[in-house]
Coordinates of C-alpha atoms and ligand atoms in Angstrom, one line a residue:
M73 CA 17.5 -17.5 41.4
M74 CA 17.5 -19.6 38.3
L75 CA 14.1 -20.7 37.1
R76 CA 14.3 -23.4 34.5
R77 CA 11.1 -24.9 33.3
G78 CA 10.8 -27.5 30.6
F79 CA 7.7 -26.0 29.1
L80 CA 6.5 -28.1 26.2
R81 CA 3.1 -28.1 24.6
G82 CA 3.2 -30.3 21.6
S83 CA 6.4 -30.9 19.6
L84 CA 6.1 -28.1 17.2
L85 CA 9.5 -26.4 17.7
A86 CA 10.7 -25.1 14.4
A87 CA 14.4 -25.8 13.6
G88 CA 15.1 -22.1 13.9
A89 CA 13.7 -22.1 17.4
A90 CA 15.7 -25.0 18.6
A91 CA 18.0 -22.6 20.5
C92 CA 15.1 -21.3 22.4
S93 CA 15.1 -23.0 25.8
R94 CA 11.4 -22.5 26.4
S95 CA 9.1 -23.9 23.7
F96 CA 5.8 -22.6 22.7
S97 CA 3.0 -23.9 20.6
F98 CA 0.1 -22.5 18.7
A99 CA -2.9 -24.6 17.7
A100 CA -5.5 -23.5 15.3
A101 CA -8.5 -25.2 16.9
A102 CA -11.0 -24.5 19.6
S103 CA -9.7 -25.8 22.9
T104 CA -11.5 -27.0 26.0
S105 CA -8.5 -26.5 28.3
A106 CA -8.0 -22.8 27.6
D107 CA -8.1 -20.7 30.8
S108 CA -7.8 -17.3 29.0
R109 CA -9.4 -15.3 26.3
I110 CA -8.5 -12.4 24.2
E111 CA -11.3 -10.7 22.3
V112 CA -10.5 -8.1 19.7
L113 CA -13.4 -5.8 18.9
L114 CA -12.9 -4.7 15.3
D115 CA -15.9 -2.3 15.4
E116 CA -14.5 -0.5 18.5
P117 CA -11.5 1.6 17.2
L118 CA -9.8 3.7 19.8
G119 CA -7.7 5.9 17.6
T120 CA -4.5 5.9 15.5
I121 CA -1.4 4.7 17.3
S122 CA 1.1 7.6 16.8
P123 CA 4.4 6.1 15.6
N124 CA 6.0 8.6 18.0
I125 CA 5.1 6.5 21.0
Y126 CA 7.9 4.3 19.8
G127 CA 10.3 7.1 20.4
H128 CA 13.7 7.3 22.0
F129 CA 15.8 9.5 24.3
T130 CA 19.5 10.3 24.2
E131 CA 21.2 12.5 26.8
H132 CA 24.8 13.7 27.3
L133 CA 25.0 11.3 30.2
G134 CA 27.5 8.6 30.9
G135 CA 28.1 6.5 27.7
V136 CA 25.0 7.5 25.8
I137 CA 26.5 10.0 23.4
Y138 CA 30.2 9.4 23.6
D139 CA 30.8 5.8 22.8
G140 CA 27.1 5.0 22.4
V141 CA 26.1 7.2 19.5
W142 CA 29.2 9.1 18.6
V143 CA 32.5 7.3 18.0
G144 CA 34.2 9.9 15.8
E145 CA 35.1 10.0 12.1
N146 CA 38.6 8.6 12.7
S147 CA 37.4 5.7 14.9
P148 CA 38.2 2.1 14.1
V149 CA 34.5 1.5 14.9
A150 CA 32.4 1.4 11.7
N151 CA 30.8 4.8 11.5
V152 CA 28.9 7.2 9.2
Q153 CA 30.4 10.7 9.7
G154 CA 31.3 9.8 13.2
I155 CA 28.1 8.1 14.2
R156 CA 28.1 4.5 15.1
K157 CA 27.0 2.6 11.9
R158 CA 25.5 -0.4 13.6
L159 CA 23.3 1.8 15.7
I160 CA 22.0 3.6 12.6
E161 CA 21.2 0.2 11.0
E162 CA 19.4 -1.1 14.0
M163 CA 17.3 2.0 14.5
R164 CA 16.3 1.9 10.8
K165 CA 15.1 -1.7 11.4
I166 CA 12.8 -0.7 14.2
K167 CA 11.5 2.3 12.3
A168 CA 12.6 4.7 15.1
P169 CA 10.3 7.7 14.6
V170 CA 11.7 10.3 16.9
V171 CA 14.7 10.9 19.3
R172 CA 14.7 13.3 22.2
Y173 CA 18.0 15.2 22.9
P174 CA 20.1 16.6 24.6
G175 CA 18.5 15.7 28.0
G176 CA 17.1 15.1 30.5
C177 CA 18.6 17.2 33.3
F178 CA 21.6 18.0 31.0
A179 CA 19.3 20.1 28.8
D180 CA 18.8 22.7 31.5
S181 CA 22.5 23.2 31.9
Y182 CA 23.3 23.2 28.1
N183 CA 24.1 26.1 25.9
W184 CA 23.3 25.0 22.3
R185 CA 25.8 27.5 21.0
D186 CA 28.6 25.4 22.6
G187 CA 27.8 22.6 20.3
I188 CA 27.9 24.3 16.9
G189 CA 30.7 25.8 14.8
P190 CA 34.1 24.2 14.0
A191 CA 34.6 21.2 16.2
D192 CA 38.1 22.1 17.4
K193 CA 36.8 25.5 18.6
R194 CA 34.0 24.2 20.7
P195 CA 34.4 24.9 24.4
R196 CA 34.8 22.2 27.1
R197 CA 32.3 22.5 29.9
T198 CA 31.5 20.6 33.1
N199 CA 28.8 18.1 32.4
F200 CA 25.6 18.4 34.5
W201 CA 26.3 14.8 35.6
S202 CA 30.0 15.2 36.4
G203 CA 29.4 15.1 40.2
A204 CA 27.7 11.7 39.9
E205 CA 30.2 10.2 37.5
P206 CA 32.3 7.4 39.0
K207 CA 36.0 8.0 39.2
S208 CA 36.6 5.4 36.5
A209 CA 34.4 7.3 34.0
P210 CA 36.2 8.6 30.9
E211 CA 37.0 12.3 30.9
N212 CA 34.6 13.2 28.2
H213 CA 31.7 11.9 30.3
K214 CA 32.6 14.4 33.1
F215 CA 33.7 17.3 30.9
E216 CA 31.6 17.9 27.9
T217 CA 33.8 18.4 24.8
N218 CA 30.8 19.5 22.7
R219 CA 32.1 17.4 19.8
F220 CA 28.5 16.2 19.4
G221 CA 26.0 19.0 19.1
T222 CA 23.0 20.1 17.1
N223 CA 24.4 19.4 13.7
E224 CA 25.6 15.9 14.6
F225 CA 22.4 15.1 16.3
V226 CA 20.3 16.2 13.4
R227 CA 22.6 14.2 11.1
F228 CA 22.0 11.2 13.3
C229 CA 18.2 11.6 13.0
R230 CA 18.5 12.0 9.2
L231 CA 20.5 8.9 8.9
I232 CA 17.9 6.9 10.9
G233 CA 15.0 8.7 9.1
C234 CA 13.4 10.0 12.2
Q235 CA 12.4 13.3 13.7
P236 CA 14.5 15.3 16.1
Y237 CA 12.9 16.4 19.4
L238 CA 15.1 19.1 21.1
A239 CA 14.8 20.1 24.8
A240 CA 15.6 23.7 25.5
N241 CA 17.3 25.1 28.5
L242 CA 14.7 27.0 30.6
R243 CA 16.6 27.1 33.9
G244 CA 19.8 28.7 32.7
L245 CA 19.2 30.6 29.5
P246 CA 16.7 33.4 28.6
A247 CA 13.8 32.8 26.3
E248 CA 15.7 34.6 23.5
E249 CA 18.3 31.8 23.4
F250 CA 15.4 29.4 22.8
Y251 CA 14.2 31.5 19.8
R252 CA 17.8 31.7 18.5
W253 CA 18.1 27.9 18.6
V254 CA 14.9 27.6 16.7
E255 CA 16.3 30.2 14.3
Y256 CA 19.6 28.2 13.9
C257 CA 17.6 25.0 13.1
N258 CA 14.7 26.3 11.1
S259 CA 15.4 29.7 9.4
P260 CA 15.5 29.4 5.6
A261 CA 18.8 29.0 3.8
G262 CA 20.8 32.2 3.6
S263 CA 18.1 34.2 5.6
T264 CA 20.0 34.8 8.9
T265 CA 23.5 34.8 10.3
L266 CA 22.6 31.6 12.1
A267 CA 21.3 30.0 8.9
E268 CA 24.7 30.8 7.4
M269 CA 26.4 29.2 10.4
R270 CA 24.3 26.1 9.8
A271 CA 25.2 26.2 6.1
A272 CA 28.9 26.5 7.0
A273 CA 28.5 23.3 9.0
G274 CA 27.2 21.6 5.9
S275 CA 23.4 22.1 6.1
P276 CA 22.1 25.1 4.1
E277 CA 18.6 23.7 4.2
P278 CA 16.7 24.1 7.4
F279 CA 16.6 21.2 9.9
A280 CA 12.8 21.7 10.2
V281 CA 12.7 20.7 13.8
R282 CA 9.0 20.4 14.9
F283 CA 9.2 19.1 18.5
W284 CA 10.6 21.4 21.2
G285 CA 10.6 20.7 24.9
V286 CA 10.4 23.9 27.0
G287 CA 12.7 22.8 29.9
N288 CA 12.9 19.4 31.5
E289 CA 11.6 18.3 34.9
S290 CA 11.2 21.9 35.9
W291 CA 9.9 20.8 39.3
G292 CA 13.5 19.5 40.0
C293 CA 16.8 19.6 38.1
G294 CA 15.2 21.9 35.5
G295 CA 14.9 24.9 37.9
N296 CA 13.1 23.7 41.1
F297 CA 10.0 25.7 40.1
T298 CA 6.5 25.5 41.5
P299 CA 4.0 24.6 38.7
Q300 CA 2.7 28.2 38.8
E301 CA 6.2 29.7 38.4
Y302 CA 6.9 27.3 35.6
A303 CA 3.7 28.2 33.8
V304 CA 4.7 31.8 33.9
E305 CA 8.1 30.8 32.3
F306 CA 6.4 28.6 29.8
R307 CA 4.2 31.5 28.7
R308 CA 7.3 33.7 28.3
F309 CA 9.2 31.0 26.3
A310 CA 6.1 30.1 24.1
T311 CA 5.2 33.7 23.3
W312 CA 7.0 34.6 20.2
V313 CA 8.7 31.6 18.7
P314 CA 9.6 32.2 15.1
Q315 CA 7.9 29.7 12.8
Y316 CA 9.5 29.9 9.4
G317 CA 6.6 28.0 7.9
Q318 CA 7.4 25.0 10.2
E319 CA 4.7 23.8 12.5
L320 CA 6.1 23.9 16.0
S321 CA 4.9 21.5 18.7
L322 CA 6.0 22.8 22.1
V323 CA 6.1 20.4 25.0
A324 CA 5.6 21.7 28.5
S325 CA 7.6 20.1 31.3
G326 CA 5.1 18.0 33.1
P327 CA 4.8 15.9 36.3
S328 CA 6.8 13.2 37.8
S329 CA 4.6 10.1 38.1
G330 CA 1.6 10.8 40.3
E331 CA 2.1 14.5 40.9
L332 CA -1.4 15.6 39.9
G333 CA -0.8 18.9 41.7
W334 CA 1.9 19.8 39.1
T335 CA -0.5 19.2 36.2
R336 CA -3.3 21.2 37.9
G337 CA -1.1 24.0 39.1
F338 CA 0.5 24.4 35.6
F339 CA -2.8 24.6 33.8
E340 CA -4.4 26.9 36.4
E341 CA -1.7 29.4 36.1
L342 CA -1.3 29.1 32.3
L343 CA -5.0 29.8 31.8
R344 CA -4.9 32.8 34.0
K345 CA -4.2 34.7 30.8
G346 CA -7.1 33.1 29.0
A347 CA -8.1 29.8 27.3
G348 CA -6.1 30.9 24.1
Q349 CA -2.9 30.0 26.0
L350 CA -3.8 26.3 25.3
D351 CA -2.9 26.9 21.6
S352 CA 0.7 27.2 22.6
V353 CA 1.0 23.8 24.2
Y354 CA 1.2 20.7 22.0
G355 CA 1.8 18.3 24.9
L356 CA 2.5 17.9 28.6
S357 CA 5.4 15.6 29.4
L358 CA 5.0 12.8 32.0
H359 CA 8.0 11.0 33.4
H360 CA 7.6 7.7 35.1
Y361 CA 10.5 5.4 36.2
A362 CA 9.9 2.0 37.8
W363 CA 12.5 2.0 40.6
N364 CA 11.0 1.1 43.9
L365 CA 11.4 -2.7 44.5
S366 CA 11.4 -2.4 48.3
R367 CA 7.9 -4.1 48.5
G368 CA 6.5 -1.1 50.3
Q369 CA 9.4 -0.9 52.8
T370 CA 10.7 2.6 51.8
T371 CA 10.1 5.5 49.5
D372 CA 13.8 6.4 49.6
W373 CA 15.1 6.9 46.1
E374 CA 18.5 5.1 46.8
K375 CA 17.3 2.4 49.2
G376 CA 14.3 1.4 47.3
K377 CA 16.1 0.4 44.1
G378 CA 16.8 -3.3 43.2
S379 CA 19.3 -5.1 41.1
A380 CA 19.1 -5.3 37.3
L381 CA 20.4 -8.9 37.2
E382 CA 19.9 -10.4 40.6
F383 CA 16.2 -10.8 41.4
D384 CA 13.6 -13.3 42.4
S385 CA 10.1 -13.8 41.1
V386 CA 8.7 -11.3 43.7
D387 CA 11.1 -8.6 42.4
W388 CA 9.9 -9.6 38.9
Y389 CA 6.3 -8.9 39.7
E390 CA 7.1 -5.8 41.8
L391 CA 8.9 -4.2 38.8
L392 CA 5.9 -5.0 36.6
R393 CA 3.5 -3.5 39.2
E394 CA 5.6 -0.3 39.3
G395 CA 5.5 -0.1 35.5
Q396 CA 1.8 -0.9 35.2
S397 CA 0.9 2.1 37.3
V398 CA 1.7 4.3 34.2
E399 CA -1.7 3.4 32.9
D400 CA -3.4 5.0 36.0
L401 CA -1.0 7.9 35.7
I402 CA -2.0 8.5 32.1
E403 CA -5.7 8.3 33.0
G404 CA -5.3 10.5 36.1
H405 CA -3.3 13.3 34.5
W406 CA -5.7 13.1 31.5
R407 CA -8.6 13.7 33.8
V408 CA -7.0 16.7 35.4
M409 CA -6.1 18.1 31.9
G410 CA -9.7 17.7 30.9
E411 CA -10.7 20.1 33.7
F412 CA -9.0 22.8 31.8
D413 CA -9.0 21.6 28.3
G414 CA -12.4 20.0 27.7
R415 CA -11.6 19.2 24.1
H416 CA -8.3 17.6 25.0
R417 CA -6.2 19.5 22.5
V418 CA -3.2 19.1 24.7
K419 CA -1.8 15.5 24.6
L420 CA 0.5 13.6 27.0
L421 CA 4.1 12.8 26.1
V422 CA 5.6 10.1 28.3
D423 CA 9.0 11.3 27.2
E424 CA 11.0 9.4 29.9
W425 CA 10.0 5.9 31.0
G426 CA 11.7 2.6 32.0
P427 CA 13.1 0.7 34.9
W428 CA 15.8 2.2 37.0
Y429 CA 18.0 -0.1 39.1
R430 CA 20.9 0.5 41.5
P431 CA 24.4 0.6 40.0
G432 CA 26.3 -2.6 39.6
S433 CA 25.3 -4.2 36.3
E434 CA 27.1 -1.9 33.9
A435 CA 28.2 -3.6 30.7
T436 CA 31.0 -1.1 30.6
P437 CA 32.2 -0.4 34.1
G438 CA 32.3 3.4 34.7
N439 CA 29.2 4.2 32.6
L440 CA 26.9 6.1 34.8
L441 CA 23.3 4.8 34.9
E442 CA 24.1 1.9 32.6
Q443 CA 22.3 -1.4 33.4
I444 CA 22.0 -4.6 31.5
P445 CA 18.3 -5.2 30.5
T446 CA 17.0 -8.8 31.0
L447 CA 13.9 -10.7 30.0
R448 CA 12.2 -8.9 32.9
D449 CA 12.8 -5.5 31.2
A450 CA 11.6 -6.9 27.9
V451 CA 8.3 -8.0 29.5
F452 CA 8.1 -4.6 31.2
S453 CA 8.7 -2.7 28.0
A454 CA 6.2 -4.7 26.0
M455 CA 3.6 -4.2 28.8
T456 CA 4.3 -0.4 28.7
L457 CA 4.0 -0.2 24.9
D458 CA 0.7 -2.1 25.1
I459 CA -0.5 0.5 27.6
F460 CA 0.4 3.3 25.2
N461 CA -1.2 1.5 22.3
R462 CA -4.4 1.2 24.4
H463 CA -4.5 5.0 24.9
P464 CA -3.9 6.4 21.4
E465 CA -6.1 9.4 21.9
K466 CA -4.1 10.5 25.0
V467 CA -0.5 9.6 24.4
A468 CA 1.0 11.4 21.4
M469 CA 4.6 10.5 22.0
A470 CA 6.7 8.3 24.4
N471 CA 10.5 8.1 24.7
C472 CA 12.2 5.1 26.3
A473 CA 14.9 6.2 28.7
Q474 CA 17.5 5.8 27.3
L475 CA 18.5 4.5 23.8
I476 CA 21.9 3.1 24.5
N477 CA 24.2 2.5 27.4
C478 CA 21.8 3.9 30.0
L479 CA 18.8 2.6 32.0
N480 CA 16.3 0.7 29.7
S481 CA 18.6 0.6 26.7
L482 CA 17.8 -1.0 23.4
Y483 CA 21.5 -1.3 22.7
L484 CA 24.7 -1.7 24.6
A485 CA 28.0 -0.6 23.0
H486 CA 31.6 0.0 23.9
G487 CA 34.2 0.5 21.2
E488 CA 33.7 -2.2 18.6
K489 CA 31.5 -4.2 20.9
F490 CA 27.7 -4.0 20.4
C491 CA 24.6 -6.0 21.3
V492 CA 20.9 -5.6 21.0
T493 CA 19.2 -6.0 24.4
P494 CA 15.9 -7.8 25.0
V495 CA 14.3 -4.4 25.1
G496 CA 15.6 -3.7 21.6
H497 CA 14.0 -7.0 20.4
V498 CA 10.7 -5.9 21.9
F499 CA 10.9 -2.6 20.0
A500 CA 11.6 -4.5 16.8
M501 CA 8.5 -6.8 17.4
Y502 CA 6.2 -3.9 18.3
A503 CA 7.2 -1.6 15.4
A504 CA 4.4 -3.3 13.5
H505 CA 1.8 -1.4 15.6
Q506 CA 3.0 2.0 14.4
G507 CA 0.3 4.0 12.6
G508 CA -2.3 1.3 13.1
Q509 CA -5.8 1.7 14.3
S510 CA -5.9 0.7 17.9
L511 CA -8.8 -1.7 18.7
R512 CA -10.5 -2.3 22.0
T513 CA -9.1 -5.6 23.2
V514 CA -10.7 -7.4 26.2
V515 CA -8.5 -9.9 28.0
S516 CA -9.6 -12.4 30.6
A517 CA -7.1 -14.6 32.4
P518 CA -6.4 -16.0 35.8
A519 CA -4.5 -13.4 37.9
V520 CA -1.0 -14.1 39.1
H521 CA -0.9 -14.5 42.9
Y522 CA 2.3 -14.2 44.8
D523 CA 3.5 -13.7 48.4
R524 CA 4.8 -10.2 49.0
D525 CA 6.8 -10.7 52.2
G526 CA 4.0 -12.5 54.0
K527 CA 1.1 -10.6 52.4
P528 CA -0.8 -11.8 49.4
A529 CA -0.4 -9.8 46.2
A530 CA -1.9 -10.1 42.8
F531 CA -1.0 -9.0 39.2
W532 CA -2.9 -9.5 36.0
G533 CA -2.4 -12.8 34.2
L534 CA -2.4 -11.7 30.6
Q535 CA -2.6 -8.4 28.7
G536 CA -2.0 -6.9 25.3
S537 CA -3.1 -4.6 22.6
A538 CA -4.3 -4.8 19.0
S539 CA -4.0 -2.6 15.9
L540 CA -5.5 -2.9 12.5
H541 CA -3.6 -2.2 9.3
G542 CA -5.9 -2.7 6.4
K543 CA -6.4 -6.5 6.2
E544 CA -3.8 -7.2 8.8
L545 CA -4.3 -7.3 12.5
V546 CA -1.3 -7.0 14.8
L547 CA -1.9 -8.4 18.3
T548 CA 0.7 -8.3 21.0
A549 CA 0.4 -10.2 24.3
V550 CA 2.4 -10.4 27.5
N551 CA 2.3 -13.4 29.9
P552 CA 3.9 -12.1 33.1
H553 CA 3.7 -15.3 35.0
V554 CA 7.1 -16.6 35.8
S555 CA 6.1 -20.3 35.7
E556 CA 2.7 -20.8 34.1
S557 CA 1.7 -20.7 30.5
R558 CA -1.7 -19.3 29.4
E559 CA -3.7 -21.3 27.0
T560 CA -5.8 -18.6 25.3
V561 CA -8.7 -18.5 22.9
V562 CA -8.2 -15.5 20.5
D563 CA -11.6 -14.3 19.3
L564 CA -11.9 -11.6 16.6
R565 CA -15.3 -9.9 16.7
G566 CA -16.0 -8.7 13.2
A567 CA -13.5 -10.7 11.0
R568 CA -12.2 -14.1 10.2
I569 CA -8.5 -15.1 10.3
S570 CA -7.1 -16.2 7.0
S571 CA -3.4 -16.5 8.0
A572 CA -1.4 -16.3 11.2
S573 CA 2.2 -16.1 12.2
A574 CA 3.8 -15.4 15.6
V575 CA 7.0 -14.1 17.1
T576 CA 7.8 -14.9 20.7
L577 CA 10.5 -13.7 23.0
T578 CA 11.0 -15.9 26.1
S579 CA 13.4 -18.0 28.0
S580 CA 13.4 -20.7 30.7
D581 CA 15.6 -18.3 32.7
I582 CA 13.9 -15.1 33.7
H583 CA 17.3 -13.4 34.0
A584 CA 18.2 -14.1 30.4
H585 CA 20.0 -11.2 28.8
N586 CA 22.5 -10.4 26.1
T587 CA 26.1 -9.4 26.6
F588 CA 29.0 -8.4 24.3
N589 CA 30.2 -12.0 24.6
Q590 CA 26.8 -13.6 24.2
P591 CA 24.9 -11.1 22.0
A592 CA 22.3 -13.7 20.9
A593 CA 21.5 -15.4 24.3
L594 CA 18.0 -14.1 24.1
E595 CA 16.3 -13.5 20.8
P596 CA 12.8 -13.7 19.5
H597 CA 11.6 -16.8 17.5
S598 CA 9.2 -16.8 14.6
R599 CA 6.7 -19.4 13.4
T600 CA 3.8 -19.6 11.1
I601 CA 0.5 -21.1 12.5
D602 CA -1.3 -23.8 10.6
L603 CA -4.9 -22.7 10.6
K604 CA -7.0 -25.9 10.7
G605 CA -10.1 -25.5 12.9
P606 CA -12.6 -22.7 13.3
G607 CA -11.0 -21.0 16.2
L608 CA -7.5 -19.9 17.2
T609 CA -6.1 -21.2 20.5
L610 CA -2.6 -20.2 21.5
T611 CA -0.4 -21.0 24.3
F612 CA 1.6 -18.1 25.6
P613 CA 4.7 -19.4 27.5
P614 CA 5.6 -18.1 30.9
A615 CA 7.5 -14.9 31.1
S616 CA 6.9 -14.1 27.4
V617 CA 6.1 -11.4 24.9
T618 CA 4.4 -12.5 21.7
R619 CA 3.4 -10.6 18.5
L620 CA 0.8 -12.2 16.3
S621 CA 0.3 -11.1 12.7
L622 CA -3.2 -12.2 11.5
G623 CA -4.4 -11.9 8.0
L624 CA -8.1 -11.1 7.9
T625 CA -11.0 -11.8 5.6
Ligands
AHR753 O1 17.1 9.6 32.3 C1 17.9 10.1 33.4 C2 17.4 11.3 34.1 O2 16.2 11.0 34.7 C3 17.1 12.5 33.2 O3 18.2 13.3 32.9 C4 16.1 13.3 34.0 O4 15.2 14.0 33.2 C5 15.4 12.2 34.8 O5 15.3 12.5 36.1

């Protein structure tokens, strides 16, 4: 379905925005026709937005590592020591704070020792995902060459200027191997044989890795444990981890979506050995994928999925509904965690999130789990980041699944081809929130009503989040309505606006997306706002994401 709407309010399109097929306007005066309101309460801070909620995830899966991140030193593709140069540049632009690696499910099948030492001596192994790989997939997607391992990953992080977050194998390796991996990464120069091996690979100084996942999805691919069994394993793994003066933040494998029983069972068993056990857990991971677009018809993982590119407006709202539920999940798991940890020392890490569609929209045929993100996924991602921003005291980190060539990717790449997806543009727009003080933001707007196969359904009509950075307020807003704009009064309680500018991502086509051939089909557009009157009234176009930067007095 192609939705084209000539949406024009005023004739304020800047020349630079002429390519944008949906126009938007911002007036700096009180309006009588506004149907929506955003109130930002400057005297109600919610907590500091951890930059790490703008984190990423890379797994040895399909085209993520080989072709996406790693092209090799001798590649015709521009690279820095084998790592795709364009990717490094883009990730610097969005201030990527942290990248999780090497999985995902792959992590619990991986021996980190396979990925160190001279590259030509590294063993070839069957990749965890090989059974799911399509026939047309390249050999190195099915059989892991280990050309990219710990050294290369940490180099990638250093080039971006972000922190590494490593996920250890709890299903297949003993706890000792976890300690040895920590030793390889963090023991001081010259102190251990492993430190010398690290030095031989070019890094005498420790990698200083702080974040460590203790297994991944231990309820499923990570070992098929009960939460109680996993808690026993977690205690074993967390018991003597060498520190080397480096703060270590261990992340326990947490629930899938609404599995409150996992969270409760894990903490019950963990604390059987006393409340002191909480000291060993920095965070509990939560994974939530939006995949069921069946409108309530099935809960079957395969049958419930929809298409990334072919969808109607009901599919659009259904995806957002699936994604919105992460807010209830955060609150629900947080409540359960509070039953065991009254002071809430343990935080939530939503270290896998994003939409997951059925195969068929791969930018590079043969790439497992690759899909082309559209404007729908940009709106979804903005909505999700706004949710994280609104819960800064609960969410310490989040990692979009996955960075490149897989699921909700920010980037697509194949050989010399590269494009930034609409999701990548949202991360660029939202980077301004990082490290700010989240402020309570009250939004009122008419709900979206739609027909869900004969039954009435509703979704919120406008949402967002705000953060304060000294004398600057960053306000982001999502209008999910596929055809209606929202004329909105923005009211700051406790400050006056001295300057204003906006960046908006939207299109008249809800399917808009970027491809290798048309990498700039969907891009954000910026404009300054002329402040004339006492109030600020903005029109948020249909199907849009907007970031406002407001100077305050
Ligand atoms: O992101 C793809 C997979 O989804 C990950 O490997 C796994 O953790 C999750 O089930």
